[in-house]
Amino acid sequence: MAESDAHLLIVDDDERIRGLLQKFLIRNGFLVSAARDAAHARRILAGLDFDLIVLDVMMPGEDGVSLTRGIRETSTTPILLLTARAETEDRIAGLEAGADDYLAKPFEPKELLLRINAILRRMPELAPDDGAPKYLSLGDIRYDTDRGEMWRGDDLVRLTSTEIQLMKVFAARAGEPLSRSQLVEELGRDRGQSQERAVDVQITRLRRKLEDNPKQPRYLQTIRGAGYMLAPD
């Protein structure tokens, strides 16, 4: 996807911040809509599809984490959370709810732009149909390595952009243990213990979609002292 083609939704209860973000992102080539709170965002999302949502966590009424969880019930649209909270637990809660990334306030607009573009670049583009697709078999799950799609029978399994990127990395190196630091690097994140913990959260979410028993994973295994490994049939 070309980043400049993307349609973004900004959700923030602060009118000044909302307006500044909208103007800044429009100047950088995006189509941008804005919502003043979660209820307003839900009404907009009911009628429009977006390429990415920039969502403030601390809002009156329904907060950003709750809205993220609600969006994830029906949509895989990437979500970038904006949070004034520095505590790791609060950021982890956002990732567990289904967010793809977070940015702590205050932030430089350029960093927001870089993170948005990084998320959009991780979204897969459909490969041309030049023959039979290549599949990995994971029990009743099949993963299309060409298209980056996961299927359970005839049902498409919804993946977030981060989960799509993780599956791409694991599929390319199936049967090979990958450390947390390697996964952080593959995801294009800054290195650090908090990011490695965030990878653990993403793995837990991915296992819920892959495994019959996520607590005893068969296909996305933990390799003691080495990291994680995808073990297809």
Short mmCIF file of N, CA, C and O in Angstrom, two decimals, residues 81-178:
data_model
loop_
_atom_site.label_atom_id
_atom_site.label_comp_id
_atom_site.label_asym_id
_atom_site.label_seq_id
_atom_site.Cartn_x
_atom_site.Cartn_y
_atom_site.Cartn_z
N LEU A 81 -2.33 3.48 19.26
CA LEU A 81 -2.84 4.14 20.46
C LEU A 81 -1.93 5.29 20.86
O LEU A 81 -0.70 5.18 20.82
N LEU A 82 -2.54 6.39 21.27
CA LEU A 82 -1.83 7.51 21.86
C LEU A 82 -2.14 7.51 23.35
O LEU A 82 -3.30 7.53 23.74
N THR A 83 -1.10 7.46 24.18
CA THR A 83 -1.34 7.36 25.62
C THR A 83 -0.44 8.30 26.39
O THR A 83 0.75 8.45 26.07
N ALA A 84 -1.01 8.95 27.41
CA ALA A 84 -0.22 9.81 28.30
C ALA A 84 0.37 8.99 29.43
O ALA A 84 1.17 9.49 30.21
N ARG A 85 0.00 7.74 29.53
CA ARG A 85 0.48 6.89 30.60
C ARG A 85 1.80 6.24 30.23
O ARG A 85 1.95 5.70 29.14
N ALA A 86 2.74 6.30 31.16
CA ALA A 86 4.07 5.75 30.88
C ALA A 86 4.21 4.31 31.36
O ALA A 86 5.16 3.63 31.00
N GLU A 87 3.25 3.84 32.19
CA GLU A 87 3.40 2.52 32.77
C GLU A 87 3.29 1.44 31.71
O GLU A 87 2.43 1.47 30.84
N THR A 88 4.20 0.47 31.79
CA THR A 88 4.22 -0.62 30.83
C THR A 88 2.91 -1.39 30.85
O THR A 88 2.40 -1.79 29.79
N GLU A 89 2.33 -1.60 32.03
CA GLU A 89 1.10 -2.38 32.13
C GLU A 89 -0.03 -1.77 31.31
O GLU A 89 -0.82 -2.49 30.69
N ASP A 90 -0.11 -0.45 31.29
CA ASP A 90 -1.17 0.21 30.52
C ASP A 90 -0.97 0.02 29.02
O ASP A 90 -1.92 -0.16 28.27
N ARG A 91 0.29 0.05 28.61
CA ARG A 91 0.57 -0.16 27.18
C ARG A 91 0.30 -1.61 26.79
O ARG A 91 -0.24 -1.88 25.72
N ILE A 92 0.66 -2.53 27.67
CA ILE A 92 0.39 -3.94 27.42
C ILE A 92 -1.11 -4.18 27.31
O ILE A 92 -1.57 -4.95 26.46
N ALA A 93 -1.90 -3.51 28.15
CA ALA A 93 -3.35 -3.66 28.08
C ALA A 93 -3.87 -3.26 26.71
O ALA A 93 -4.78 -3.90 26.16
N GLY A 94 -3.29 -2.21 26.14
CA GLY A 94 -3.70 -1.78 24.79
C GLY A 94 -3.36 -2.81 23.74
O GLY A 94 -4.17 -3.10 22.85
N LEU A 95 -2.17 -3.40 23.84
CA LEU A 95 -1.78 -4.44 22.89
C LEU A 95 -2.65 -5.68 23.03
O LEU A 95 -3.05 -6.30 22.04
N GLU A 96 -2.96 -6.04 24.27
CA GLU A 96 -3.83 -7.20 24.50
C GLU A 96 -5.22 -6.98 23.93
O GLU A 96 -5.88 -7.93 23.50
N ALA A 97 -5.66 -5.73 23.93
CA ALA A 97 -6.99 -5.41 23.38
C ALA A 97 -7.00 -5.48 21.86
O ALA A 97 -8.07 -5.56 21.26
N GLY A 98 -5.80 -5.46 21.24
CA GLY A 98 -5.74 -5.59 19.79
C GLY A 98 -5.04 -4.47 19.07
O GLY A 98 -5.03 -4.44 17.84
N ALA A 99 -4.44 -3.52 19.80
CA ALA A 99 -3.71 -2.43 19.14
C ALA A 99 -2.44 -2.97 18.48
O ALA A 99 -1.87 -3.96 18.92
N ASP A 100 -2.01 -2.30 17.43
CA ASP A 100 -0.81 -2.70 16.70
C ASP A 100 0.44 -2.01 17.23
O ASP A 100 1.54 -2.54 17.12
N ASP A 101 0.28 -0.82 17.80
CA ASP A 101 1.43 -0.08 18.32
C ASP A 101 0.88 1.01 19.23
O ASP A 101 -0.34 1.26 19.30
N TYR A 102 1.80 1.67 19.96
CA TYR A 102 1.40 2.77 20.83
C TYR A 102 2.47 3.84 20.79
O TYR A 102 3.63 3.57 20.47
N LEU A 103 2.08 5.06 21.11
CA LEU A 103 3.00 6.18 21.15
C LEU A 103 2.64 7.01 22.37
O LEU A 103 1.48 7.41 22.55
N ALA A 104 3.63 7.25 23.24
CA ALA A 104 3.38 7.98 24.48
C ALA A 104 3.39 9.49 24.23
O ALA A 104 4.23 10.01 23.49
N LYS A 105 2.43 10.18 24.84
CA LYS A 105 2.40 11.64 24.80
C LYS A 105 3.35 12.19 25.86
O LYS A 105 3.46 11.61 26.93
N PRO A 106 3.99 13.35 25.62
CA PRO A 106 3.99 14.10 24.35
C PRO A 106 4.92 13.43 23.33
O PRO A 106 5.86 12.73 23.71
N PHE A 107 4.63 13.64 22.07
CA PHE A 107 5.44 13.03 21.02
C PHE A 107 5.69 14.05 19.91
O PHE A 107 4.98 15.05 19.79
N GLU A 108 6.74 13.79 19.14
CA GLU A 108 7.02 14.62 17.98
C GLU A 108 6.14 14.17 16.82
O GLU A 108 6.03 12.97 16.57
N PRO A 109 5.49 15.09 16.13
CA PRO A 109 4.65 14.70 14.99
C PRO A 109 5.39 13.82 13.98
O PRO A 109 4.80 12.91 13.41
N LYS A 110 6.68 14.07 13.78
CA LYS A 110 7.45 13.26 12.83
C LYS A 110 7.49 11.80 13.27
O LYS A 110 7.45 10.89 12.44
N GLU A 111 7.58 11.55 14.61
CA GLU A 111 7.60 10.17 15.08
C GLU A 111 6.25 9.51 14.81
O GLU A 111 6.20 8.34 14.42
N LEU A 112 5.17 10.24 15.01
CA LEU A 112 3.85 9.70 14.69
C LEU A 112 3.78 9.32 13.21
O LEU A 112 3.31 8.23 12.86
N LEU A 113 4.28 10.18 12.36
CA LEU A 113 4.27 9.92 10.92
C LEU A 113 5.08 8.66 10.59
O LEU A 113 4.65 7.82 9.80
N LEU A 114 6.25 8.52 11.21
CA LEU A 114 7.09 7.35 10.96
C LEU A 114 6.39 6.07 11.40
O LEU A 114 6.46 5.04 10.72
N ARG A 115 5.73 6.12 12.54
CA ARG A 115 5.04 4.92 13.04
C ARG A 115 3.85 4.55 12.17
O ARG A 115 3.60 3.38 11.92
N ILE A 116 3.10 5.55 11.73
CA ILE A 116 1.97 5.28 10.84
C ILE A 116 2.47 4.62 9.55
O ILE A 116 1.92 3.60 9.11
N ASN A 117 3.51 5.18 8.97
CA ASN A 117 4.03 4.62 7.72
C ASN A 117 4.58 3.22 7.92
O ASN A 117 4.45 2.35 7.05
N ALA A 118 5.21 2.97 9.08
CA ALA A 118 5.75 1.65 9.37
C ALA A 118 4.63 0.61 9.46
O ALA A 118 4.74 -0.51 8.95
N ILE A 119 3.52 0.97 10.11
CA ILE A 119 2.39 0.05 10.22
C ILE A 119 1.79 -0.23 8.85
O ILE A 119 1.51 -1.38 8.49
N LEU A 120 1.61 0.82 8.04
CA LEU A 120 1.02 0.65 6.72
C LEU A 120 1.90 -0.20 5.81
O LEU A 120 1.40 -0.99 5.01
N ARG A 121 3.21 -0.07 5.96
CA ARG A 121 4.11 -0.88 5.14
C ARG A 121 4.03 -2.36 5.51
O ARG A 121 4.34 -3.22 4.68
N ARG A 122 3.62 -2.66 6.74
CA ARG A 122 3.53 -4.06 7.16
C ARG A 122 2.28 -4.74 6.61
O ARG A 122 2.18 -5.96 6.63
N MET A 123 1.32 -3.95 6.15
CA MET A 123 0.10 -4.55 5.61
C MET A 123 0.42 -5.21 4.27
O MET A 123 1.03 -4.60 3.40
N PRO A 124 0.00 -6.47 4.09
CA PRO A 124 0.37 -7.19 2.87
C PRO A 124 -0.39 -6.69 1.65
O PRO A 124 -1.54 -6.26 1.75
N GLU A 125 0.29 -6.73 0.51
CA GLU A 125 -0.38 -6.49 -0.77
C GLU A 125 -0.60 -7.84 -1.43
O GLU A 125 0.24 -8.73 -1.34
N LEU A 126 -1.75 -8.00 -2.05
CA LEU A 126 -2.06 -9.28 -2.67
C LEU A 126 -1.08 -9.59 -3.79
O LEU A 126 -0.81 -8.76 -4.66
N ALA A 127 -0.55 -10.77 -3.76
CA ALA A 127 0.38 -11.19 -4.81
C ALA A 127 -0.40 -11.58 -6.05
O ALA A 127 -1.54 -12.04 -5.97
N PRO A 128 0.16 -11.41 -7.24
CA PRO A 128 -0.54 -11.83 -8.46
C PRO A 128 -0.76 -13.33 -8.46
O PRO A 128 0.06 -14.08 -7.96
N ASP A 129 -1.86 -13.74 -9.04
CA ASP A 129 -2.20 -15.16 -9.07
C ASP A 129 -1.44 -15.83 -10.20
O ASP A 129 -1.91 -15.93 -11.32
N ASP A 130 -0.21 -16.29 -9.90
CA ASP A 130 0.64 -16.86 -10.94
C ASP A 130 0.79 -18.36 -10.78
O ASP A 130 1.79 -18.94 -11.15
N GLY A 131 -0.22 -18.99 -10.22
CA GLY A 131 -0.15 -20.44 -10.02
C GLY A 131 -0.79 -20.82 -8.72
O GLY A 131 -1.42 -20.01 -8.04
N ALA A 132 -0.63 -22.07 -8.35
CA ALA A 132 -1.23 -22.56 -7.11
C ALA A 132 -0.58 -21.88 -5.92
O ALA A 132 0.64 -21.73 -5.86
N PRO A 133 -1.39 -21.43 -4.92
CA PRO A 133 -0.82 -20.79 -3.74
C PRO A 133 -0.05 -21.79 -2.89
O PRO A 133 -0.31 -22.99 -2.94
N LYS A 134 0.90 -21.25 -2.14
CA LYS A 134 1.66 -22.09 -1.23
C LYS A 134 1.04 -22.00 0.16
O LYS A 134 0.82 -20.91 0.66
N TYR A 135 0.75 -23.16 0.74
CA TYR A 135 0.10 -23.19 2.04
C TYR A 135 0.98 -23.87 3.08
O TYR A 135 1.72 -24.81 2.77
N LEU A 136 0.88 -23.38 4.32
CA LEU A 136 1.38 -24.11 5.46
C LEU A 136 0.18 -24.70 6.18
O LEU A 136 -0.82 -24.01 6.40
N SER A 137 0.28 -25.95 6.57
CA SER A 137 -0.81 -26.62 7.28
C SER A 137 -0.51 -26.62 8.77
O SER A 137 0.56 -27.05 9.20
N LEU A 138 -1.47 -26.11 9.55
CA LEU A 138 -1.34 -26.04 11.00
C LEU A 138 -2.62 -26.61 11.61
O LEU A 138 -3.50 -25.87 12.03
N GLY A 139 -2.75 -27.94 11.58
CA GLY A 139 -3.99 -28.56 12.00
C GLY A 139 -5.09 -28.21 11.03
O GLY A 139 -4.95 -28.39 9.82
N ASP A 140 -6.21 -27.65 11.56
CA ASP A 140 -7.29 -27.25 10.66
C ASP A 140 -7.11 -25.84 10.13
O ASP A 140 -7.99 -25.30 9.45
N ILE A 141 -5.98 -25.23 10.43
CA ILE A 141 -5.62 -23.92 9.89
C ILE A 141 -4.72 -24.11 8.69
O ILE A 141 -3.83 -24.95 8.69
N ARG A 142 -4.94 -23.31 7.65
CA ARG A 142 -3.98 -23.26 6.56
C ARG A 142 -3.59 -21.81 6.34
O ARG A 142 -4.44 -20.90 6.40
N TYR A 143 -2.30 -21.60 6.12
CA TYR A 143 -1.77 -20.25 5.96
C TYR A 143 -1.24 -20.10 4.55
O TYR A 143 -0.37 -20.86 4.11
N ASP A 144 -1.80 -19.14 3.82
CA ASP A 144 -1.41 -18.85 2.45
C ASP A 144 -0.20 -17.92 2.49
O ASP A 144 -0.33 -16.73 2.81
N THR A 145 0.99 -18.47 2.19
CA THR A 145 2.22 -17.68 2.29
C THR A 145 2.33 -16.62 1.21
O THR A 145 3.04 -15.63 1.38
N ASP A 146 1.64 -16.80 0.09
CA ASP A 146 1.67 -15.80 -0.98
C ASP A 146 0.84 -14.58 -0.61
O ASP A 146 1.27 -13.44 -0.81
N ARG A 147 -0.33 -14.83 -0.08
CA ARG A 147 -1.26 -13.74 0.20
C ARG A 147 -1.20 -13.26 1.65
O ARG A 147 -1.78 -12.23 1.98
N GLY A 148 -0.53 -14.01 2.51
CA GLY A 148 -0.48 -13.63 3.92
C GLY A 148 -1.83 -13.77 4.59
O GLY A 148 -2.17 -12.99 5.49
N GLU A 149 -2.61 -14.78 4.17
CA GLU A 149 -3.94 -15.00 4.73
C GLU A 149 -3.99 -16.31 5.50
O GLU A 149 -3.36 -17.29 5.12
N MET A 150 -4.78 -16.30 6.56
CA MET A 150 -4.97 -17.50 7.37
C MET A 150 -6.44 -17.94 7.27
O MET A 150 -7.34 -17.11 7.41
N TRP A 151 -6.64 -19.23 7.04
CA TRP A 151 -7.99 -19.77 6.87
C TRP A 151 -8.23 -20.94 7.81
O TRP A 151 -7.35 -21.76 8.02
N ARG A 152 -9.41 -20.99 8.36
CA ARG A 152 -9.89 -22.16 9.10
C ARG A 152 -11.09 -22.69 8.33
O ARG A 152 -12.17 -22.11 8.37
N GLY A 153 -10.87 -23.77 7.57
CA GLY A 153 -11.92 -24.22 6.66
C GLY A 153 -12.15 -23.17 5.60
O GLY A 153 -11.22 -22.70 4.94
N ASP A 154 -13.41 -22.76 5.45
CA ASP A 154 -13.75 -21.72 4.48
C ASP A 154 -13.78 -20.33 5.09
O ASP A 154 -14.14 -19.35 4.42
N ASP A 155 -13.42 -20.23 6.37
CA ASP A 155 -13.50 -18.95 7.09
C ASP A 155 -12.13 -18.29 7.16
O ASP A 155 -11.16 -18.91 7.60
N LEU A 156 -12.08 -17.02 6.77
CA LEU A 156 -10.86 -16.24 6.88
C LEU A 156 -10.66 -15.84 8.33
O LEU A 156 -11.58 -15.29 8.97
N VAL A 157 -9.50 -16.11 8.89
CA VAL A 157 -9.18 -15.73 10.26
C VAL A 157 -8.67 -14.29 10.25
O VAL A 157 -7.71 -13.97 9.54
N ARG A 158 -9.31 -13.43 11.01
CA ARG A 158 -8.91 -12.03 11.03
C ARG A 158 -7.59 -11.88 11.79
O ARG A 158 -7.47 -12.31 12.93
N LEU A 159 -6.61 -11.24 11.16
CA LEU A 159 -5.32 -10.97 11.78
C LEU A 159 -5.07 -9.47 11.79
O LEU A 159 -5.40 -8.77 10.84
N THR A 160 -4.46 -8.97 12.87
CA THR A 160 -4.03 -7.58 12.89
C THR A 160 -2.79 -7.45 12.02
O THR A 160 -2.17 -8.44 11.62
N SER A 161 -2.38 -6.21 11.74
CA SER A 161 -1.20 -6.01 10.89
C SER A 161 0.05 -6.60 11.56
O SER A 161 0.93 -7.14 10.87
N THR A 162 0.14 -6.50 12.89
CA THR A 162 1.30 -7.07 13.58
C THR A 162 1.27 -8.59 13.50
O THR A 162 2.32 -9.23 13.29
N GLU A 163 0.10 -9.19 13.65
CA GLU A 163 -0.01 -10.64 13.53
C GLU A 163 0.33 -11.11 12.11
O GLU A 163 0.96 -12.15 11.92
N ILE A 164 -0.08 -10.33 11.12
CA ILE A 164 0.27 -10.65 9.73
C ILE A 164 1.78 -10.64 9.54
O ILE A 164 2.35 -11.53 8.92
N GLN A 165 2.43 -9.61 10.11
CA GLN A 165 3.87 -9.51 9.99
C GLN A 165 4.57 -10.67 10.72
O GLN A 165 5.54 -11.25 10.21
N LEU A 166 4.08 -11.02 11.90
CA LEU A 166 4.66 -12.15 12.64
C LEU A 166 4.54 -13.44 11.85
O LEU A 166 5.49 -14.22 11.75
N MET A 167 3.37 -13.70 11.27
CA MET A 167 3.18 -14.92 10.49
C MET A 167 4.10 -14.93 9.28
O MET A 167 4.64 -15.98 8.90
N LYS A 168 4.30 -13.78 8.66
CA LYS A 168 5.20 -13.69 7.52
C LYS A 168 6.62 -14.08 7.93
O LYS A 168 7.31 -14.84 7.23
N VAL A 169 7.05 -13.58 9.09
CA VAL A 169 8.40 -13.88 9.59
C VAL A 169 8.52 -15.36 9.93
O VAL A 169 9.47 -16.03 9.53
N PHE A 170 7.55 -15.89 10.67
CA PHE A 170 7.60 -17.29 11.09
C PHE A 170 7.51 -18.23 9.88
O PHE A 170 8.21 -19.24 9.81
N ALA A 171 6.64 -17.90 8.92
CA ALA A 171 6.47 -18.78 7.75
C ALA A 171 7.74 -18.84 6.92
O ALA A 171 8.08 -19.89 6.36
N ALA A 172 8.45 -17.71 6.83
CA ALA A 172 9.68 -17.68 6.04
C ALA A 172 10.79 -18.50 6.71
O ALA A 172 11.73 -18.93 6.04
N ARG A 173 10.64 -18.74 8.02
CA ARG A 173 11.69 -19.47 8.75
C ARG A 173 11.06 -20.56 9.60
O ARG A 173 11.42 -20.76 10.76
N ALA A 174 10.08 -21.25 9.01
CA ALA A 174 9.38 -22.33 9.73
C ALA A 174 10.37 -23.39 10.20
O ALA A 174 11.29 -23.77 9.48
N GLY A 175 10.17 -23.85 11.44
CA GLY A 175 11.05 -24.86 12.01
C GLY A 175 12.33 -24.30 12.60
O GLY A 175 13.16 -25.06 13.10
N GLU A 176 12.46 -22.97 12.58
CA GLU A 176 13.67 -22.33 13.11
C GLU A 176 13.28 -21.45 14.30
O GLU A 176 12.44 -20.57 14.17
N PRO A 177 13.90 -21.66 15.47
CA PRO A 177 13.59 -20.80 16.62
C PRO A 177 14.03 -19.36 16.37
O PRO A 177 15.11 -19.12 15.82
N LEU A 178 13.18 -18.42 16.75
CA LEU A 178 13.48 -16.99 16.62
C LEU A 178 13.40 -16.36 18.00
O LEU A 178 12.40 -16.51 18.70
#
